[in-house]
Short mmCIF file of C-alpha atoms and ligand atoms in Angstrom, two decimals:
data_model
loop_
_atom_site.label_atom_id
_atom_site.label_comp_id
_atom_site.label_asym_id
_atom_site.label_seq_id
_atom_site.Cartn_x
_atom_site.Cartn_y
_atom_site.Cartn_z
CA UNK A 949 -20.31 11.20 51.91
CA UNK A 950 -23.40 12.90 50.47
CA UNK A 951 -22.45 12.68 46.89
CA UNK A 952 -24.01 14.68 44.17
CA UNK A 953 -23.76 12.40 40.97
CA UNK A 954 -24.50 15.31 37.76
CA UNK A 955 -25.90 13.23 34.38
CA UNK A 956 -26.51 10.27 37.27
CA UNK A 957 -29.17 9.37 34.75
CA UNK A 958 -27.09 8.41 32.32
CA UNK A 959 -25.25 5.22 31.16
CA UNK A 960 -22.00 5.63 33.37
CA UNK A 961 -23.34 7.87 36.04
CA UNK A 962 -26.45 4.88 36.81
CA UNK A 963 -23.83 2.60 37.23
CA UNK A 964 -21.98 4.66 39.46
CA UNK A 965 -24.98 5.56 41.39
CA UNK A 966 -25.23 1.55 42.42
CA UNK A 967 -21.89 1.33 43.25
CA UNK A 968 -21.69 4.18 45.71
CA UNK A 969 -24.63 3.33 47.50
CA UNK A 970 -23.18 -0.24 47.72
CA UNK A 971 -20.37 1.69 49.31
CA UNK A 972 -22.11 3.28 51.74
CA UNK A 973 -22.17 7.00 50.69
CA UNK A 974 -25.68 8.58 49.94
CA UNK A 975 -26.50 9.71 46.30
CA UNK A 976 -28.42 12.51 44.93
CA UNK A 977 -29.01 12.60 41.17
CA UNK A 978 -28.91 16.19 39.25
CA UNK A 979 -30.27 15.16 34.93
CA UNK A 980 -31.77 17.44 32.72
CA UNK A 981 -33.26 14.15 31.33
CA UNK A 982 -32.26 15.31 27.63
CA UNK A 983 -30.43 11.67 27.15
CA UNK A 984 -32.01 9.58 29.71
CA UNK A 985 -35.18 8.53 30.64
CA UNK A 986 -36.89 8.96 34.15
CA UNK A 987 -37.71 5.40 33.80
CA UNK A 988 -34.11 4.60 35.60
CA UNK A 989 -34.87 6.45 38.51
CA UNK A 990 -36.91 3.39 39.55
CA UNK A 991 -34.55 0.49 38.63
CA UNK A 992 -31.81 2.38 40.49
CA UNK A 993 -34.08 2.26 43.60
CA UNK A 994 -34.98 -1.19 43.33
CA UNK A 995 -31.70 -2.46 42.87
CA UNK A 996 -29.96 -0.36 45.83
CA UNK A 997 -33.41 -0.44 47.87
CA UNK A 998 -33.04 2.81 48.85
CA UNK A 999 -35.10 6.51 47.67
CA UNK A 1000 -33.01 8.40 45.08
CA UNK A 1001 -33.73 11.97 45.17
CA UNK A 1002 -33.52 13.46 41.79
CA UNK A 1003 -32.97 17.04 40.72
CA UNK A 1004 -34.64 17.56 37.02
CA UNK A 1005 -32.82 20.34 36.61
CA UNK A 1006 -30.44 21.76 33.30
CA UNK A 1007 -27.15 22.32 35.22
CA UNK A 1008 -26.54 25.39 32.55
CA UNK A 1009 -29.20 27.12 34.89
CA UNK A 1010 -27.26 29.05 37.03
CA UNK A 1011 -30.25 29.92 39.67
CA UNK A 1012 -31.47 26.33 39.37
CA UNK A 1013 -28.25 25.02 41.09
CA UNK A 1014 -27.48 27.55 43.25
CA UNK A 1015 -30.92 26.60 44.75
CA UNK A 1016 -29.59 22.63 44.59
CA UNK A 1017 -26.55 23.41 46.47
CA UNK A 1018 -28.53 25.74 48.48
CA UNK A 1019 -31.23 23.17 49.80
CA UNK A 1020 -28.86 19.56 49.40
CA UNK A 1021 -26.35 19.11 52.05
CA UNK A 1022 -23.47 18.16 49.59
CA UNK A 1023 -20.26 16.79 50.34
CA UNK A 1024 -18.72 16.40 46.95
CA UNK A 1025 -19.56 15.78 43.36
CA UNK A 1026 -19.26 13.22 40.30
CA UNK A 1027 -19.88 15.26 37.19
CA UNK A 1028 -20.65 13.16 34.69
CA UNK A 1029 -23.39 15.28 32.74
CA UNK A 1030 -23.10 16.49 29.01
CA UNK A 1031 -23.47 16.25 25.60
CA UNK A 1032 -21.07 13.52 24.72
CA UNK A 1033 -21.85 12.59 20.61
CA UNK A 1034 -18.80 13.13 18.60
CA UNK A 1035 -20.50 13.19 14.91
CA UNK A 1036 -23.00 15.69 16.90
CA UNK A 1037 -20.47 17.84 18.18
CA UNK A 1038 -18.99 18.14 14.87
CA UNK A 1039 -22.26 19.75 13.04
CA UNK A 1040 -23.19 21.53 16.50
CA UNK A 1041 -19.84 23.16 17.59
CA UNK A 1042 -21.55 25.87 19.56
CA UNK A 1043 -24.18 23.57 21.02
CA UNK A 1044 -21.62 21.58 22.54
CA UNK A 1045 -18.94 23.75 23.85
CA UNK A 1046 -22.05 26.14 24.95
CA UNK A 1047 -23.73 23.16 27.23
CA UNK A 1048 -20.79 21.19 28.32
CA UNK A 1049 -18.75 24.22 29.38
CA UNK A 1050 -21.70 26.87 30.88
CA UNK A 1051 -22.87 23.41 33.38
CA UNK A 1052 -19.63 23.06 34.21
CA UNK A 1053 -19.00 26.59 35.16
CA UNK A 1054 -22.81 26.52 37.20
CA UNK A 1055 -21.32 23.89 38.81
CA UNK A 1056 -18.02 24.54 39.93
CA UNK A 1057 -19.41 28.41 41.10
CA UNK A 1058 -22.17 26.93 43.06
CA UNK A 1059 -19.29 24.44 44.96
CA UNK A 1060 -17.26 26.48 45.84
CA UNK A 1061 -20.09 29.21 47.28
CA UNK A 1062 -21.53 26.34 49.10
CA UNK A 1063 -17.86 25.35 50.26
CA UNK A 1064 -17.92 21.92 48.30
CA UNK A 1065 -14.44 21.42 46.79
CA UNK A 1066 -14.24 17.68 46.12
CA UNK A 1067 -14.95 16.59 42.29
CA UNK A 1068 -14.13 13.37 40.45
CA UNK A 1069 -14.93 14.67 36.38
CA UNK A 1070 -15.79 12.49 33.90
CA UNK A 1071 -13.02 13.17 30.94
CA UNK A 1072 -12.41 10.68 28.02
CA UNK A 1073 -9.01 8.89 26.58
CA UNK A 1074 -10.08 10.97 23.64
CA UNK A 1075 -7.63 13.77 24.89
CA UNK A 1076 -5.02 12.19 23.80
CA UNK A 1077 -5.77 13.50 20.28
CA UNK A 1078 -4.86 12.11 17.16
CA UNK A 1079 -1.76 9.91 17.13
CA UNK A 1080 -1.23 9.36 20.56
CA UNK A 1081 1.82 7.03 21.42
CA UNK A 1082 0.39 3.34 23.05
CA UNK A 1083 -0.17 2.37 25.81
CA UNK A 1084 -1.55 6.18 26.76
CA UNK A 1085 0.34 7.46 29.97
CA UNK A 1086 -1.02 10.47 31.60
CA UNK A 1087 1.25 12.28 30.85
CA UNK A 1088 1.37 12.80 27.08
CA UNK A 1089 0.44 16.10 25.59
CA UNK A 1090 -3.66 16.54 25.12
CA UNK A 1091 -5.52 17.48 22.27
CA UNK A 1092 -8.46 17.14 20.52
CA UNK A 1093 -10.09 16.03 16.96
CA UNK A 1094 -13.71 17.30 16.77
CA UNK A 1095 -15.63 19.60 19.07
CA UNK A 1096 -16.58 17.07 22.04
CA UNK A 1097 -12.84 16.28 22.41
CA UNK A 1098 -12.10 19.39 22.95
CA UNK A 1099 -15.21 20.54 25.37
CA UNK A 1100 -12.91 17.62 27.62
CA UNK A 1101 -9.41 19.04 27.14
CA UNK A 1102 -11.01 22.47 27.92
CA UNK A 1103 -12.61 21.15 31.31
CA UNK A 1104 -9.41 19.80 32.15
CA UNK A 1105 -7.58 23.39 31.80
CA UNK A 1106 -10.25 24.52 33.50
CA UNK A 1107 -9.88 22.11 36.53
CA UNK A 1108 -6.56 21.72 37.10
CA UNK A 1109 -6.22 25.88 37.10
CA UNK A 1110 -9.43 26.18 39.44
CA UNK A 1111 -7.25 23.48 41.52
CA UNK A 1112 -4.25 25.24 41.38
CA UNK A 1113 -6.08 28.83 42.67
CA UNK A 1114 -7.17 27.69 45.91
CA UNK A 1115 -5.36 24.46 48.07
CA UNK A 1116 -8.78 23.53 49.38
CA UNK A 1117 -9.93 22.00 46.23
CA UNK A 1118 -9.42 18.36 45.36
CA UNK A 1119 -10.16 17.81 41.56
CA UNK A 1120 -9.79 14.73 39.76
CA UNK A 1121 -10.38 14.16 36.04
CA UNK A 1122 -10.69 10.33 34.93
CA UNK A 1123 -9.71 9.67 31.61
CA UNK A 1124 -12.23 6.50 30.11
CA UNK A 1125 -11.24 4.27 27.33
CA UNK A 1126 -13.99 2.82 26.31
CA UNK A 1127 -16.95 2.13 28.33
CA UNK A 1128 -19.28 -1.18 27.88
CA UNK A 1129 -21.80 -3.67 29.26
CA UNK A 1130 -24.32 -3.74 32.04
CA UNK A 1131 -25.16 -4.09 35.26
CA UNK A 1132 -25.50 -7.69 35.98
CA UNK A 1133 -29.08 -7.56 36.98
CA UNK A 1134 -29.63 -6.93 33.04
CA UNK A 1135 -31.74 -3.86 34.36
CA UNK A 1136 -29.41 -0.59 33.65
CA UNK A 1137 -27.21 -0.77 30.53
CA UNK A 1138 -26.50 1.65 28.41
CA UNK A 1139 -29.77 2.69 25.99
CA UNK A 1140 -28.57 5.54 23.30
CA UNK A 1141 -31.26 6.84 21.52
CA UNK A 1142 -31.79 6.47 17.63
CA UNK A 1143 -29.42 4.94 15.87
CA UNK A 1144 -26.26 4.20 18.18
CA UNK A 1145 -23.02 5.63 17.65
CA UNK A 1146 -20.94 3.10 19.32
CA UNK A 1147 -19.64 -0.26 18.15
CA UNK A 1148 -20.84 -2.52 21.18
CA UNK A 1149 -24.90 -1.08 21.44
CA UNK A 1150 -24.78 -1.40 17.47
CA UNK A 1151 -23.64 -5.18 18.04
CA UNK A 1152 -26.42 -5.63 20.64
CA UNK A 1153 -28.60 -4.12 18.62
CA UNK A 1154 -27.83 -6.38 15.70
CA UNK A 1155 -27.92 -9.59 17.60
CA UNK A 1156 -31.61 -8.92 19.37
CA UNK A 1157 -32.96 -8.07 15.45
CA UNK A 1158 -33.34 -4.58 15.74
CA UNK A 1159 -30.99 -3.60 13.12
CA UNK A 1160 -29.76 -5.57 10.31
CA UNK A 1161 -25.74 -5.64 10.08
CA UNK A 1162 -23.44 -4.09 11.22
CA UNK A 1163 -20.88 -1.33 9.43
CA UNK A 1164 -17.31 -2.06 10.50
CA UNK A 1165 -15.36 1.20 10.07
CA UNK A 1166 -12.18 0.26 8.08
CA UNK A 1167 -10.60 -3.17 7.57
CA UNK A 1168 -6.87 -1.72 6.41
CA UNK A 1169 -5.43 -0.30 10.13
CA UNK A 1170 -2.24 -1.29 11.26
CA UNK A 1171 -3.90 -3.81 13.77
CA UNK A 1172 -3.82 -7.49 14.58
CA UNK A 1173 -6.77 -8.18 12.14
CA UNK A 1174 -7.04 -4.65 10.17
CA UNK A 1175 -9.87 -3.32 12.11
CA UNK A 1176 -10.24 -0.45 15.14
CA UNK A 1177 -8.87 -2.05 18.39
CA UNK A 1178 -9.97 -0.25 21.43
CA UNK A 1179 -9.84 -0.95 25.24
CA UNK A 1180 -13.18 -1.81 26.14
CA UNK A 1181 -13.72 -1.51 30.05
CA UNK A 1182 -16.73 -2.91 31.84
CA UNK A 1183 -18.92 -0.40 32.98
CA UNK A 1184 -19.02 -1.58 36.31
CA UNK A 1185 -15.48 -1.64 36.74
CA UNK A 1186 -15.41 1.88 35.31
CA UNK A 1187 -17.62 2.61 38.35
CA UNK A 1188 -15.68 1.26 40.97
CA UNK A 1189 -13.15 3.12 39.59
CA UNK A 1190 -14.84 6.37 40.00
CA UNK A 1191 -15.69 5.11 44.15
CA UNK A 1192 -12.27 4.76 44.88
CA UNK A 1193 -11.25 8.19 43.32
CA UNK A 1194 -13.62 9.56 44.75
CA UNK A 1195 -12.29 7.84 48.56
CA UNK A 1196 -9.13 8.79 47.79
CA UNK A 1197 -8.63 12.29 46.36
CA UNK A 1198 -9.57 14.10 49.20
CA UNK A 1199 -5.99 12.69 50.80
CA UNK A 1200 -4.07 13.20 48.09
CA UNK A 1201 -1.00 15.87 48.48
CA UNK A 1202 -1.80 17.25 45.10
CA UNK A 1203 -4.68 19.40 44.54
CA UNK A 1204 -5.74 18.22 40.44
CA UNK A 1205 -5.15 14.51 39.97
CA UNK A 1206 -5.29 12.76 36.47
CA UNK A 1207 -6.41 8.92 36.38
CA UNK A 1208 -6.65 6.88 33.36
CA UNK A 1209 -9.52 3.98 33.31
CA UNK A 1210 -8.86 1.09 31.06
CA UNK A 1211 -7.67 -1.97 31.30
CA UNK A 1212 -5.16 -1.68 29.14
CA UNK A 1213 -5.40 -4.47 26.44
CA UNK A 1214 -6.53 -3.53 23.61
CA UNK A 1215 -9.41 -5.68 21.49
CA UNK A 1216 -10.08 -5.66 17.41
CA UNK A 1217 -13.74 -4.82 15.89
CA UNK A 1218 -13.87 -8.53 14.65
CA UNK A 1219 -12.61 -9.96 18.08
CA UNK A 1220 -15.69 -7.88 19.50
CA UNK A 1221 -17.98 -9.64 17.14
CA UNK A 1222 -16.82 -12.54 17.97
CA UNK A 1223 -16.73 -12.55 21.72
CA UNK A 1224 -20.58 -10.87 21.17
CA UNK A 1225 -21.23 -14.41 19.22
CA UNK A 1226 -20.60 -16.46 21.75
CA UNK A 1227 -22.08 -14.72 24.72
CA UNK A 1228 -25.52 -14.47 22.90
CA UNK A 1229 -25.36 -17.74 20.50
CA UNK A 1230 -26.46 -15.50 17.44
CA UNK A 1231 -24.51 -14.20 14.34
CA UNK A 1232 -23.68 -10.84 14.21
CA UNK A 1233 -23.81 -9.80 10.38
CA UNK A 1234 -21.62 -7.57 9.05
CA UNK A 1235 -19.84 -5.72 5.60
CA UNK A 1236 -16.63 -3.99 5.07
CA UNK A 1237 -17.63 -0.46 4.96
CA UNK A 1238 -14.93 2.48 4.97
CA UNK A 1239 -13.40 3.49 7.60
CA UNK A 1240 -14.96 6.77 9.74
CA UNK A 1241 -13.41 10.20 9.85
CA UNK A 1242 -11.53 11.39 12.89
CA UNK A 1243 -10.98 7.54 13.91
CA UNK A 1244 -7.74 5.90 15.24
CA UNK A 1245 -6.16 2.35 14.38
CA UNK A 1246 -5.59 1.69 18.32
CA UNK A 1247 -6.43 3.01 21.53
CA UNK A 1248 -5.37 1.49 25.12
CA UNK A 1249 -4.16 2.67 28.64
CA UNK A 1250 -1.50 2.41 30.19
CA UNK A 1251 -3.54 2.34 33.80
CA UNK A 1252 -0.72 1.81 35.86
CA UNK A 1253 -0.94 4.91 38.11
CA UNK A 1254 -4.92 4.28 38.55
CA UNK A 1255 -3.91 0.68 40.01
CA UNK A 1256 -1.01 2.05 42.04
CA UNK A 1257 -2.94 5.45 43.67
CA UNK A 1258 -6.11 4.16 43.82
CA UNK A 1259 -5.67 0.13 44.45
CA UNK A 1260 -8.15 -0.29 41.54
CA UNK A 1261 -8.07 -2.01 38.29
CA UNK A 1262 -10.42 -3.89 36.05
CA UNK A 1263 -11.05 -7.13 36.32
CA UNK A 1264 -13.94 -8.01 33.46
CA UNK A 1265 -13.01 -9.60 29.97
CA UNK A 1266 -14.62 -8.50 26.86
CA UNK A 1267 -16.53 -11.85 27.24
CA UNK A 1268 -17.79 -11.05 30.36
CA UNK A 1269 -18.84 -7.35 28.85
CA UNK A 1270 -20.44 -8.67 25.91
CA UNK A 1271 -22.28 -11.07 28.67
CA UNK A 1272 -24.12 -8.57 30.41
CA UNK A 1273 -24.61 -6.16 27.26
CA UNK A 1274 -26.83 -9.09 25.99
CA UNK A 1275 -28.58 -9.98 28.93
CA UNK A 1276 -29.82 -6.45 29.26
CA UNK A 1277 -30.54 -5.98 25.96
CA UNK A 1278 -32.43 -9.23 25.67
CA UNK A 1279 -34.38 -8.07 28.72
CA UNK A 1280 -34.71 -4.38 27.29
CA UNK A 1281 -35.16 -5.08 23.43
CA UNK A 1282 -36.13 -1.50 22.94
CA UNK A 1283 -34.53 -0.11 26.06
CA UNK A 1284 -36.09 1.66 28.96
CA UNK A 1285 -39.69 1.85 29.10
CA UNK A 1286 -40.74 5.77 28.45
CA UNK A 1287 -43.13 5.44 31.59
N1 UFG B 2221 -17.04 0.86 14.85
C1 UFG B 2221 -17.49 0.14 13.75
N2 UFG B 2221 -18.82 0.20 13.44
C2 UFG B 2221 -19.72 0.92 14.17
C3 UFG B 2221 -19.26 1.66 15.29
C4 UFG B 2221 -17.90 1.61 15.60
O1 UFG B 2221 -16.71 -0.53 13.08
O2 UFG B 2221 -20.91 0.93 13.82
C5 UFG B 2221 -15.62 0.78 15.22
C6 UFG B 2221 -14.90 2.11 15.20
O3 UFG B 2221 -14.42 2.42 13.92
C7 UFG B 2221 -13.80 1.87 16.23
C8 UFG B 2221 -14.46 0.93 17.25
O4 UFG B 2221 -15.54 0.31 16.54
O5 UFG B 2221 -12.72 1.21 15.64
C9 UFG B 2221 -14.99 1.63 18.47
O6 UFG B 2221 -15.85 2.69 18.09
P1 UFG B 2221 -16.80 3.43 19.13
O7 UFG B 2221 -17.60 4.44 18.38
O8 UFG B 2221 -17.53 2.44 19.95
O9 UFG B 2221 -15.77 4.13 20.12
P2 UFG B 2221 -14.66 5.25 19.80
O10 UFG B 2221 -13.38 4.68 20.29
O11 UFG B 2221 -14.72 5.77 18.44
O12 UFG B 2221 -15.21 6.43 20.73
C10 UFG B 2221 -15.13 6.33 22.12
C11 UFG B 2221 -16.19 7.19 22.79
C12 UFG B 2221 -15.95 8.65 22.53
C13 UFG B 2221 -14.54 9.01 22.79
C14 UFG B 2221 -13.60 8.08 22.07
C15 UFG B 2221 -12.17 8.33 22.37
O13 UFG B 2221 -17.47 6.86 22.30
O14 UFG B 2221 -16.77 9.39 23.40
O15 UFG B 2221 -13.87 6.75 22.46
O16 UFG B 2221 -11.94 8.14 23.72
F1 UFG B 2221 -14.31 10.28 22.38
#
């Protein structure tokens, strides 16, 4: 397939780029470039050895992707792209629900004009609100706790009713826990920009000197060791799982299909320090600091209908994650090169 791969840019969507040309399908990015810098464009084609054509282009720009759709032969789409900061969405409500709803509306009008009704979306376990029962299953209510949460339980509705209008569309929404580490060349990883947001580039960041210690969020959860446990999933197992939803949606009976990506075990703040330790062989400082609003004690998957439907599961430890998050960030101390 001809795959259009929106935010392809990005941390998830480079990695999925790799992946689907090592499949066989061909690729054509669509990033506005707002959280990712050009400078990936050329480590995706010297990795896959193959031209990546690349659309600049803000997907909120209705005549912008009309003209995409208009002059790419398309067969389906990943749609990765948006805003995706949760503090950010909290002071910038309107900002987010404005960009990550309007591109996903260009989008889905532009399909199905140009009769392209095959989408894998790029949701988050976050939609399963804030005291979700463990391990997550599918099929428990959704809900949100801050702005970005919700821009992904809205593009569900939105999805699985667009599905349910017209039997030639094949939707899928993938539900991520959470997403770390790099591509093994060390040459794509995931480079946030200012300070990061996220425990595992924070780590990385501490351990290659660019920050001093690290904050860890809360001490007193209900968990094995009293901090945050989440399931951390390789990124590159996150992208095969996107590669086989994508391979296998089209056949699927039902029109909207809902796939959970984890691994399902879930690891502590401290155990992630300590599995970052020993892949680099340097301390990771740290304090006791309080813990952060909207946070949960736990988070894992159940991703038992992702390994029965789509024959994929996950098959990297959080050593091997925190392997290749240091070997690209000791290659990319300051992440990509602006030029
Ligand atoms: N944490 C720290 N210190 C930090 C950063 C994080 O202790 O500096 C802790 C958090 O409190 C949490 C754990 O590390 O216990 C993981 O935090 P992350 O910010 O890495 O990930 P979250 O689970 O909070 O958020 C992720 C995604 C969101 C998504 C959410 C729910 O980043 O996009 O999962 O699915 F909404």
């Amino acid at each position: 397939m001809r795959v259009l791969v929106s935010g392809g840019a990005g941390y998830i969507g480079s990695h999925t780029v790799i992946r689907l040309v090592e499949a066989g399908h061909d690729v054509v990015v669509v990033d506005d470039f707002s959280n990712a810098k050009p400078t990936v464009v050329g480590r995706l084609e010297a990795l896959t050895g193959r031209p990546i054509p690349v659309h600049a282009i803000d997907l909120t720009d209705t005549d912008k992707t009309e003209h995409l759709f208009a002059h790419e032969q398309i067969d389906a789409v990943i749609h990765f792209a948006g805003f995706k900061a949760v503090g950010e969405s909290v002071a910038k409500p309107l900002a987010y629900y404005q960009n990550n709803l309007d591109s996903t509306f260009s989008l889905l009008r532009a399909m199905d004009r140009h009769d392209v009704r095959t989408l894998v979306f790029s949701s988050s376990a976050t939609v399963y609100g804030a005291e979700p029962e463990l391990p997550m299953t599918e099929d428990l209510p959704t809900s949100a706790t801050n702005p970005y949460g919700w821009t992904k339980v809205m593009i569900e509705q939105i999805l699985s009713d667009v599905a349910a209008s017209d039997d030639r569309w094949r939707i899928a929404a993938l539900r991520y826990f959470n997403p770390v580490g790099a591509h093994a060349s060390g040459d794509i990883g995931e480079d946030p920009s200012g300070i990061p947001n996220n425990l595992m580039p924070f780590v990385a960041q501490v351990a290659v000197g660019r920050r001093e210690q690290l904050s860890v969020f809360g001490d007193d959860y209900d968990t094995v060791d009293g901090t945050g446990v989440r399931d951390y999933i390789h990124v590159d197992d996150l992208a095969a799982g996107h590669v086989a939803a994508l391979d296998t949606v089209g056949s699927r009976a039902e029109p909207m299909s809902v796939w959970n990506l984890g691994t399902g075990q879930g690891v502590s703040v401290l155990q992630v320090i300590k599995a970052f330790e020993r892949a680099s062989g340097r301390p990771i400082p740290y304090e006791i600091a309080p813990r952060r609003a909207g946070d949960i004690a736990a988070s894992y998957a159940d991703p038992a209908r992702a390994n029965a439907d789509l024959g994929w599961r996950a098959t990297k430890t959080i050593d091997d994650m925190c392997a290749d998050t240091w070997r690209w960030q000791s290659k990319n101390p300051n992440g990509y090169p602006d030029a």
